[in-house]
Amino acid sequence: MLLSLPRIYKIGSISVISIVIFSFALFYYIQTLTESNIRSSLLTEQVDRQLAASRSLSQHIGSDLSMVMTVLDGLTTSAYMQGGDIYSEKTNHLIQEKFNLIDDIIDKIFVLNQNDVVTLSLSQLGTDQYLGSDFSQRAWVKETKRDLEPVFSRGFERQGIYTIYIAVPIINKDDNRYMGLVGAAIPTEKFFARYGNVHDVNSQFLVIFDKDGTLLAVGADRALVGKNFFGTIAQNFIGHNEILNNLTRTLLKGNSTFGIYDYGRSERVNTGQPILVQNEPTYFLEIVTPTKVIFSKISDTLFTERLKGYSLLVAVFASVGSLIIFLLKWNNTMQKEVIKRTNDLNKSNIQLGIVSKKLRTSNLSLQNANEQLKQHDKIQKEFINMAAHELRTPIQPILGLTDVLRDYVSDSHQSKLLDVIMRNAKRLQRLSCDILDVSKIESSLLRLSKSPIDLNEKIKTVINDIENGYNEGNNSNVKIIFEPKETIMIYADKDRIYQVLSNLLNNAIHFTKNGTVTINTSIVNVSNNGNNDKEAVVTIIDTGSGITPETMQKLFSKFVTTSSHGTGLGLFISKGMIEAHGGRIWAENNSNGVGSSFSFSLPFT
């Protein structure tokens, strides 16, 4: 059919077909280039985020292990240990007290006498006991006894659990005589799982090495735990990938690393950081993220936009094709009709140019929106990460070391100074907890552990803690009045309810220089979908300065405070916790013009 057409028609048809092919090819090239740039940008940003996360996580792990070392060292220099008393109930009580400080980190704590026999042993509920065991053949015991220095053991697998040991020798201060050691057992997978995923290869996971390159925890395959990374089993698993091998060698030399590789199980981003324990690189951390996890965030959006673009082009060219067919059927019409149809075709080409321009503008808008979203997400995550981890990292050592110092300080003035350190460290700890609570509330990750509680007794507990100085809200010029009339039992998370009551009472006392804070509880009927339910209502009334109209409008938002001492997170957290219980929280100024009232309701179930 095409061969029978006049020459001008042949040229026109070939030109249109060429334009269609070129347009689709150009569109495909632009889309591919745009997606490539976005993916490259995402990878660069992921490496930066992972490097920061690796540093933060290694500091956190190192801080926890340093705290264990500090506690064990404190036990070896205690009066009981130095006096050779490693059997008595007093020593056992001291060990139990120190074990409580680090029981979320270690699995066991034990004492060996100079003959390497376990004389005292404490462990987590459900695990075996070491009491009476002879450890004289253990390599780490021999090394500690020989060098009289703290030792981090090589791994040891028992009943499918891979464990490392920390041993600190008991050395007599007077004659440097070896008297035994204090040790702690740490199951590696359980310990490192506290800081990230070590079980799921399909999402971001952690890999931990000791100095010899032995894998202590690895999310890629649990069967690799206890194997040397450069051994046959691990190397066969990674296909002897040279990039990963070089990254690991550099990391084991104490240097931070990053790289991207694929050893046959999808492309991955890898960042590494040494874990310093008391300023010595002891273990080594890698964070590994499959790139498909990174790209999954934008894949659906890119596919939708690509589909829209192709659909638009197909629609345009379908219209152009229909026009060409129509012209071919009327090839014998008047020249005037040919000119008219040619003009129509030109108009269609102009429309195609406009559509292409709109498409480019749409792609640019998508990139700008994506950049803004990533920037906002980066700022938010960096803030939460910095606040939660950077604040938390120094807190535990401060609390632990302060507690250790208390055993050696007898001077009352020095004891008061230690109390000041402990109080302010706990205040920082509460701040980091507040930031984590905000993150959980905003991410809908807040989980409640509900149980039956007596609401009035919980209020009395909070008041008692405040009046006895266990809470910062104590003010001798403010009288707290609470006279409950009946028992109110609710089903709620007792710790979260305590936190809400403490926040509201502290605020009321803080903004009341002189006067009273009155607490009322009651049971009210509410209508819910035609049913008459009951809920408990708590109201805290103060005689303070009241709430300004500007503050009232955004009272329960983040960072809203009129105090120079607060962060403005307390009311936001309280609101999130009450609403997580299915309740409500509100505030108003008192009708007599003096002070304000804060109230919240809780359902009984």
XYZ file of C-alpha atoms in Angstrom:
605
model
C 0.000 0.000 0.000
C 2.798 2.413 0.860
C 4.528 1.713 -2.483
C 1.438 2.762 -4.452
C 1.290 6.214 -2.833
C 2.684 9.385 -4.428
C 6.279 10.262 -3.538
C 5.275 13.137 -1.253
C 3.020 10.781 0.725
C 5.797 8.215 1.041
C 8.173 10.851 2.380
C 5.515 12.092 4.790
C 4.699 8.597 6.090
C 8.353 7.686 6.573
C 8.934 11.011 8.346
C 6.048 10.452 10.751
C 7.207 6.926 11.550
C 10.731 8.258 12.161
C 9.387 10.970 14.455
C 7.445 8.387 16.464
C 10.479 6.134 16.824
C 12.761 9.036 17.698
C 10.289 10.456 20.244
C 9.934 7.138 22.045
C 13.698 6.640 21.999
C 14.309 10.172 23.312
C 11.677 9.752 26.012
C 13.196 6.429 27.044
C 16.676 7.986 27.187
C 15.490 10.932 29.311
C 13.601 8.624 31.685
C 16.582 6.282 31.998
C 18.987 9.170 32.628
C 16.670 10.694 35.228
C 16.229 7.386 37.046
C 19.981 6.756 36.922
C 20.691 10.159 38.480
C 18.086 9.608 41.199
C 19.454 6.143 42.006
C 23.034 7.457 42.082
C 21.973 10.275 44.414
C 20.144 7.832 46.667
C 23.212 5.577 46.895
C 25.452 8.537 47.786
C 23.065 9.683 50.493
C 22.703 6.111 51.799
C 26.490 5.789 52.143
C 26.629 9.097 54.077
C 23.781 8.016 56.364
C 25.314 4.583 56.935
C 28.733 6.026 57.742
C 27.142 8.276 60.374
C 25.050 5.358 61.675
C 28.127 3.098 61.802
C 30.049 5.644 63.869
C 27.132 6.183 66.231
C 26.418 2.469 66.598
C 30.074 1.543 67.193
C 30.301 4.243 69.888
C 27.139 2.912 71.514
C 28.378 -0.699 71.511
C 31.835 0.374 72.718
C 30.240 2.431 75.485
C 28.208 -0.553 76.708
C 31.226 -2.887 76.650
C 33.345 -0.248 78.406
C 30.687 -0.030 81.078
C 30.915 -3.814 81.580
C 34.688 -3.502 81.909
C 34.270 -0.673 84.416
C 31.832 -2.675 86.542
C 34.072 -5.792 86.489
C 37.138 -3.717 87.336
C 35.230 -2.083 90.177
C 34.425 -5.529 91.605
C 38.076 -6.670 91.473
C 39.204 -3.619 93.473
C 36.376 -3.793 96.037
C 37.209 -4.350 99.693
C 35.672 -7.837 99.657
C 37.719 -9.050 96.686
C 40.921 -7.429 97.938
C 40.386 -9.131 101.308
C 40.152 -12.512 99.608
C 36.431 -12.853 100.356
C 35.097 -14.427 97.156
C 32.685 -16.866 98.781
C 30.502 -15.017 101.310
C 26.926 -13.795 101.050
C 28.136 -10.187 101.268
C 30.286 -10.659 98.169
C 27.417 -12.390 96.425
C 25.140 -9.446 97.290
C 27.716 -6.990 95.871
C 27.980 -8.988 92.644
C 24.172 -9.124 92.379
C 24.058 -5.338 92.779
C 26.613 -4.789 90.005
C 25.016 -7.454 87.809
C 21.749 -5.485 87.924
C 23.559 -2.527 86.322
C 24.594 -4.525 83.237
C 22.190 -7.499 83.110
C 20.696 -6.147 79.878
C 24.156 -6.480 78.267
C 25.692 -9.667 79.703
C 24.264 -13.148 80.275
C 26.381 -14.277 83.241
C 28.785 -12.866 85.799
C 31.046 -15.121 87.834
C 34.135 -15.228 90.091
C 37.074 -17.670 89.820
C 39.467 -18.311 92.695
C 43.209 -18.637 92.173
C 42.716 -22.327 91.318
C 40.364 -21.360 88.440
C 37.244 -22.790 90.107
C 33.952 -20.815 89.965
C 33.050 -19.714 93.514
C 30.190 -17.340 92.727
C 27.963 -17.177 89.652
C 24.865 -15.217 88.610
C 23.005 -15.550 85.313
C 19.846 -14.568 83.471
C 16.704 -16.533 84.285
C 16.581 -19.848 82.477
C 20.313 -20.270 81.677
C 22.723 -22.766 83.251
C 24.965 -21.950 86.217
C 28.780 -22.164 86.319
C 29.092 -22.602 90.110
C 31.769 -25.165 90.972
C 33.053 -25.517 87.390
C 36.793 -25.806 86.720
C 37.893 -23.294 84.032
C 41.621 -23.985 84.268
C 41.788 -25.287 80.703
C 40.124 -22.255 79.148
C 42.585 -20.274 77.009
C 41.251 -16.892 78.155
C 41.662 -17.920 81.825
C 45.274 -18.893 81.204
C 45.933 -15.642 79.344
C 44.408 -13.520 82.134
C 46.390 -15.389 84.786
C 49.613 -15.099 82.790
C 49.459 -11.429 81.749
C 47.449 -10.059 84.718
C 45.518 -7.919 82.231
C 41.821 -7.836 81.154
C 41.081 -10.274 78.320
C 38.385 -10.470 75.647
C 38.142 -14.174 74.769
C 37.780 -15.817 71.401
C 34.290 -17.173 70.735
C 32.988 -20.429 72.161
C 29.860 -22.301 70.975
C 27.784 -24.313 73.412
C 24.275 -25.668 72.781
C 24.108 -23.623 69.567
C 24.864 -20.315 71.354
C 28.073 -18.501 70.378
C 29.534 -16.717 73.425
C 32.494 -14.457 74.259
C 33.964 -13.857 77.708
C 35.417 -10.749 79.386
C 37.845 -11.527 82.203
C 39.415 -9.031 84.643
C 42.075 -10.338 87.100
C 41.814 -9.819 90.882
C 45.259 -8.503 91.841
C 46.191 -7.786 95.448
C 47.078 -4.102 95.707
C 49.756 -4.713 98.333
C 51.852 -7.495 96.781
C 50.485 -7.742 93.186
C 49.475 -11.349 93.876
C 46.956 -13.016 91.533
C 43.876 -13.953 93.580
C 41.423 -14.975 90.852
C 39.299 -13.198 88.290
C 35.866 -11.725 87.688
C 34.312 -12.681 84.354
C 31.225 -12.016 82.263
C 29.669 -14.091 79.482
C 28.061 -12.379 76.476
C 26.081 -14.390 73.862
C 27.150 -12.546 70.719
C 23.970 -12.800 68.628
C 21.697 -11.803 71.516
C 23.999 -8.914 72.456
C 24.464 -7.405 69.000
C 20.780 -7.892 68.171
C 20.160 -5.060 70.674
C 21.662 -2.642 68.146
C 20.206 -3.869 64.867
C 19.054 -6.738 62.648
C 21.296 -9.832 62.731
C 18.779 -12.339 61.328
C 17.108 -11.024 58.143
C 19.234 -10.857 54.991
C 16.465 -9.113 53.021
C 16.708 -5.854 54.988
C 19.536 -3.766 56.466
C 21.588 -6.009 58.775
C 24.742 -6.001 60.938
C 27.960 -8.018 60.648
C 30.343 -8.154 63.647
C 33.943 -9.458 63.638
C 36.538 -10.014 66.335
C 40.218 -9.169 65.798
C 40.860 -12.510 64.078
C 38.073 -11.982 61.542
C 35.715 -14.444 63.247
C 32.041 -13.653 62.627
C 30.269 -13.001 65.968
C 26.907 -12.056 64.429
C 25.832 -11.849 60.789
C 22.432 -11.120 59.270
C 23.342 -12.765 55.936
C 23.268 -16.349 57.297
C 23.224 -17.483 60.940
C 25.232 -20.592 59.976
C 28.278 -18.319 59.455
C 28.435 -17.313 63.155
C 31.690 -18.608 64.624
C 33.320 -19.039 61.203
C 36.367 -17.071 60.123
C 35.515 -14.605 57.375
C 38.583 -15.563 55.348
C 37.969 -19.289 55.819
C 36.621 -21.629 53.149
C 32.968 -21.640 54.306
C 32.562 -17.858 54.469
C 34.556 -17.259 51.282
C 32.440 -19.792 49.358
C 29.328 -18.029 50.669
C 30.463 -14.619 49.329
C 31.934 -16.073 46.142
C 35.428 -14.843 47.108
C 34.293 -11.297 46.325
C 37.453 -9.168 46.223
C 35.717 -5.865 46.983
C 34.169 -7.235 50.190
C 37.437 -8.939 51.155
C 39.385 -5.676 50.764
C 36.763 -3.758 52.764
C 36.985 -6.311 55.590
C 40.811 -6.339 55.617
C 40.852 -2.531 55.865
C 38.244 -2.613 58.649
C 40.190 -5.207 60.692
C 43.187 -2.839 60.566
C 41.092 -0.324 62.537
C 39.932 1.928 59.672
C 36.399 2.975 58.711
C 35.265 1.672 55.300
C 32.494 1.909 52.718
C 31.778 0.246 49.396
C 29.192 -1.229 47.030
C 29.414 -4.803 45.743
C 27.401 -7.791 44.509
C 28.549 -11.356 45.191
C 25.546 -12.999 43.545
C 22.877 -12.244 46.171
C 21.915 -8.718 44.989
C 23.877 -5.454 45.153
C 24.611 -4.099 48.655
C 25.947 -0.974 50.361
C 28.529 -1.763 53.075
C 29.968 0.604 55.717
C 32.354 -0.443 58.469
C 33.644 1.022 61.738
C 35.905 -0.367 64.493
C 34.342 -0.730 67.955
C 36.593 0.865 70.573
C 36.513 -0.536 74.100
C 38.429 1.729 76.455
C 40.074 3.360 73.399
C 41.230 0.022 71.925
C 39.728 -1.462 68.699
C 38.276 -4.724 70.022
C 35.450 -5.636 67.645
C 34.498 -4.465 64.177
C 31.070 -3.493 62.840
C 29.654 -3.540 59.304
C 26.209 -2.245 58.316
C 24.948 -3.874 55.104
C 21.927 -2.606 53.137
C 20.564 -4.315 49.987
C 20.157 -1.629 47.330
C 16.732 -3.034 46.477
C 15.609 -1.845 49.928
C 16.874 1.652 49.094
C 15.347 1.757 45.619
C 12.023 0.235 46.710
C 11.088 3.636 48.145
C 10.996 5.210 44.686
C 10.391 2.262 42.353
C 6.595 2.524 42.448
C 6.702 6.291 41.888
C 9.120 5.978 38.956
C 7.066 3.185 37.392
C 3.848 5.225 37.685
C 5.435 8.313 36.142
C 7.000 6.231 33.355
C 3.621 4.610 32.652
C 1.934 8.011 32.545
C 4.544 9.320 30.127
C 4.326 6.365 27.783
C 0.527 6.431 27.909
C 0.541 10.088 26.991
C 2.922 9.504 24.082
C 0.919 6.521 22.857
C -2.284 8.570 22.995
C -0.695 11.407 21.042
C 0.825 9.145 18.410
C -2.383 7.109 18.186
C -4.150 10.337 17.276
C -1.448 11.137 14.742
C -1.690 7.600 13.320
C -5.445 7.879 12.957
C -4.957 11.134 11.104
C -2.426 9.542 8.722
C -4.748 6.622 7.926
C -7.563 9.035 7.234
C -5.330 11.013 4.838
C -4.250 7.838 3.042
C -7.868 6.877 2.372
C -8.549 10.250 0.809
C -5.383 10.506 -1.309
C -7.385 11.597 -4.401
C -9.089 14.554 -2.748
C -8.455 18.138 -3.627
C -5.109 19.815 -2.870
C -6.953 22.126 -0.564
C -7.992 19.171 1.580
C -4.385 17.928 1.554
C -3.168 21.327 2.767
C -5.820 21.343 5.489
C -4.807 17.899 6.686
C -1.157 18.928 6.596
C -1.999 21.903 8.829
C -3.800 19.540 11.179
C -0.679 17.395 11.308
C 1.457 20.431 12.091
C -0.915 21.350 14.898
C -0.575 17.830 16.248
C 3.212 18.159 16.194
C 2.932 21.447 18.091
C 0.707 19.672 20.623
C 3.337 16.951 20.904
C 5.975 19.589 21.665
C 3.765 21.112 24.359
C 3.113 17.681 25.871
C 6.857 16.899 25.845
C 7.571 20.211 27.578
C 4.919 19.474 30.197
C 6.419 16.033 30.656
C 9.889 17.478 31.259
C 8.380 20.010 33.688
C 6.577 17.180 35.468
C 9.821 15.196 35.783
C 11.609 18.261 37.157
C 8.814 18.855 39.696
C 9.035 15.196 40.732
C 12.784 15.490 41.258
C 12.400 18.705 43.293
C 9.651 17.184 45.438
C 11.741 14.068 45.933
C 14.789 16.124 46.976
C 12.702 18.111 49.474
C 11.236 14.912 50.895
C 14.667 13.326 51.240
C 16.083 16.472 52.861
C 13.242 16.594 55.389
C 13.594 12.884 56.105
C 17.384 13.245 56.470
C 17.089 16.172 58.906
C 14.468 14.365 60.995
C 16.376 11.081 61.153
C 19.706 12.795 61.866
C 18.089 14.739 64.703
C 16.499 11.662 66.263
C 19.669 9.610 65.798
C 21.858 12.343 67.268
C 19.518 13.008 70.190
C 18.777 9.393 71.028
C 22.252 7.903 70.554
C 24.665 10.775 71.144
C 22.866 11.672 74.398
C 22.580 8.063 75.476
C 26.192 7.100 74.709
C 27.789 9.073 77.592
C 24.919 8.606 80.057
C 25.407 4.929 80.910
C 29.152 5.284 81.697
C 28.421 8.371 83.845
C 25.770 6.502 85.832
C 27.926 3.388 86.104
C 31.122 5.168 87.096
C 29.290 7.399 89.583
C 27.774 4.336 91.199
C 31.223 2.725 91.360
C 32.707 5.869 92.948
C 30.066 5.774 95.688
C 31.681 2.603 97.007
C 34.913 4.528 97.633
C 33.644 7.907 98.848
C 32.956 8.466 102.539
C 33.193 12.256 102.655
C 29.654 13.748 102.822
C 30.541 16.730 100.608
C 31.963 14.476 97.904
C 28.907 12.235 98.236
C 26.651 15.242 97.592
C 28.683 16.097 94.504
C 28.209 12.548 93.235
C 24.466 12.910 93.868
C 24.470 16.041 91.689
C 26.231 14.117 88.890
C 23.812 11.209 89.217
C 20.761 13.500 89.242
C 21.812 15.422 86.142
C 22.831 12.243 84.309
C 19.390 10.809 85.006
C 17.887 14.039 83.714
C 19.811 13.582 80.438
C 18.639 9.975 80.390
C 15.020 11.131 80.676
C 15.612 13.602 77.838
C 16.886 10.832 75.535
C 13.888 8.701 76.526
C 11.560 11.634 75.693
C 13.114 11.964 72.247
C 12.691 8.239 71.627
C 9.073 8.448 72.815
C 8.426 11.307 70.363
C 9.943 9.206 67.567
C 7.752 6.218 68.476
C 4.599 8.369 68.667
C 5.223 10.050 65.309
C 6.087 6.696 63.677
C 3.033 4.949 65.247
C 5.460 2.512 66.926
C 4.391 3.194 70.529
C 3.558 -0.140 72.183
C 1.581 -0.497 75.419
C 1.914 -3.219 78.067
C -1.498 -3.112 79.722
C -2.485 -4.639 83.054
C -5.105 -3.910 85.756
C -4.007 -0.955 87.936
C -5.559 1.080 90.751
C -5.570 4.617 89.341
C -5.745 6.297 92.776
C -2.834 4.233 94.092
C -0.778 5.147 91.029
C -1.476 8.865 91.704
C -0.405 8.406 95.341
C 2.843 6.796 94.151
C 3.641 9.776 91.913
C 2.859 12.235 94.747
C 5.008 10.241 97.174
C 7.953 10.186 94.711
C 7.688 13.957 94.257
C 7.466 14.709 97.973
C 10.401 12.388 98.758
C 12.666 13.945 96.155
C 12.674 11.059 93.692
C 11.133 13.370 91.090
C 12.225 16.895 90.059
C 8.849 18.471 90.759
C 9.210 18.923 94.548
C 8.498 22.488 95.789
C 8.092 23.141 99.501
C 5.944 26.221 98.765
C 3.320 24.151 96.959
C 0.868 21.854 98.765
C -0.435 18.806 96.885
C -4.038 17.886 97.754
C -5.460 14.491 96.789
C -8.455 12.963 98.564
C -9.784 9.986 96.555
C -13.393 8.976 97.214
C -13.558 5.534 95.593
C -11.324 2.847 94.096
C -10.923 3.169 90.312
C -9.500 0.118 88.536
C -8.479 0.563 84.894
C -6.695 -1.593 82.305
C -3.649 0.400 81.183
C 0.155 0.539 80.892
C 1.208 1.451 84.436
C 4.595 2.906 83.421
C 3.092 5.149 80.711
C 0.305 6.344 83.056
C 2.954 7.091 85.720
C 4.889 9.095 83.100
C 1.787 11.142 82.138
C 0.861 11.850 85.781
C 4.449 12.804 86.577
C 4.625 15.190 83.570
C 1.351 16.953 84.440
C 2.104 17.202 88.194
C 5.637 18.492 87.575
C 4.248 21.161 85.202
C 1.594 22.217 87.713
C 4.126 22.510 90.544
C 6.692 24.251 88.321
C 4.261 27.024 87.302
C 2.865 27.423 90.836
C 5.300 29.460 92.924
C 3.117 29.435 96.044
C -0.233 27.758 96.498
C -1.839 24.381 95.963
C -2.117 21.656 93.352
C -5.356 19.658 93.669
C -5.954 16.279 92.034
C -9.482 14.975 91.444
C -10.552 11.604 90.027
C -14.017 10.579 88.909
C -15.962 8.094 86.820
C -18.173 9.538 84.073
C -20.637 8.026 81.601
C -19.988 8.528 77.877
C -22.098 7.674 74.850
C -20.266 5.544 72.278
C -22.197 4.398 69.174
C -25.411 4.140 71.162
C -23.728 2.362 74.084
C -23.309 3.922 77.514
C -19.702 3.293 78.516
C -17.718 4.557 81.488
C -14.330 6.203 81.617
C -12.033 7.491 84.343
C -11.218 11.221 84.377
C -8.218 12.752 86.178
C -8.065 16.549 86.676
C -5.024 18.434 88.031
C -5.858 21.985 89.181
C -3.096 24.476 90.072
C -3.069 28.042 91.375
C -0.204 29.135 89.148
C 0.223 31.631 86.345
C -2.241 30.060 83.901
C -1.883 29.524 80.146
C -1.485 32.395 77.684
C -3.810 32.469 74.612
C -0.805 32.106 72.281
C 0.381 28.977 74.108
C -3.134 27.497 74.432
C -3.519 27.256 70.617
C -0.537 24.899 70.290
C -0.264 23.554 73.845
C 0.112 19.852 73.015
C 2.467 20.335 70.075
C 6.197 19.556 70.086
C 8.677 22.070 71.550
C 5.957 24.342 72.950
C 7.053 25.683 76.347
C 7.222 28.934 78.257
C 9.817 27.569 80.673
C 13.558 28.037 80.281
C 14.152 24.596 81.807
C 11.888 22.385 79.676
C 12.139 20.941 76.180
C 8.466 21.283 75.276
C 8.098 17.522 74.715
C 6.282 16.489 77.909
C 2.741 17.481 76.897
C 3.205 16.163 73.347
C 4.338 12.781 74.759
C 1.512 12.772 77.332
C -1.055 13.409 74.581
C 0.374 10.579 72.451
C 0.321 8.110 75.367
C -3.247 8.976 76.440
C -4.523 8.725 72.865
C -2.696 5.376 72.480
C -4.890 4.186 75.405
C -7.982 5.399 73.546
C -8.436 8.408 75.832
C -8.428 12.222 75.527
C -6.384 15.033 77.120
C -7.280 18.737 77.356
C -6.476 21.918 79.306
C -8.181 25.181 80.269
C -7.639 28.209 82.480
C -9.590 28.193 85.733
C -12.839 30.171 85.773
C -11.697 32.261 88.779
C -8.755 33.623 86.754
C -6.121 31.882 88.935
C -4.129 28.979 87.508
C -5.141 26.273 85.034
C -6.545 22.737 84.900
C -5.223 19.751 82.924
C -7.518 16.732 82.468
C -7.365 13.381 80.749
C -9.746 10.474 80.354
C -9.064 6.741 80.142
C -11.433 3.926 79.132
C -11.810 1.053 81.562
C -10.810 -1.531 78.956
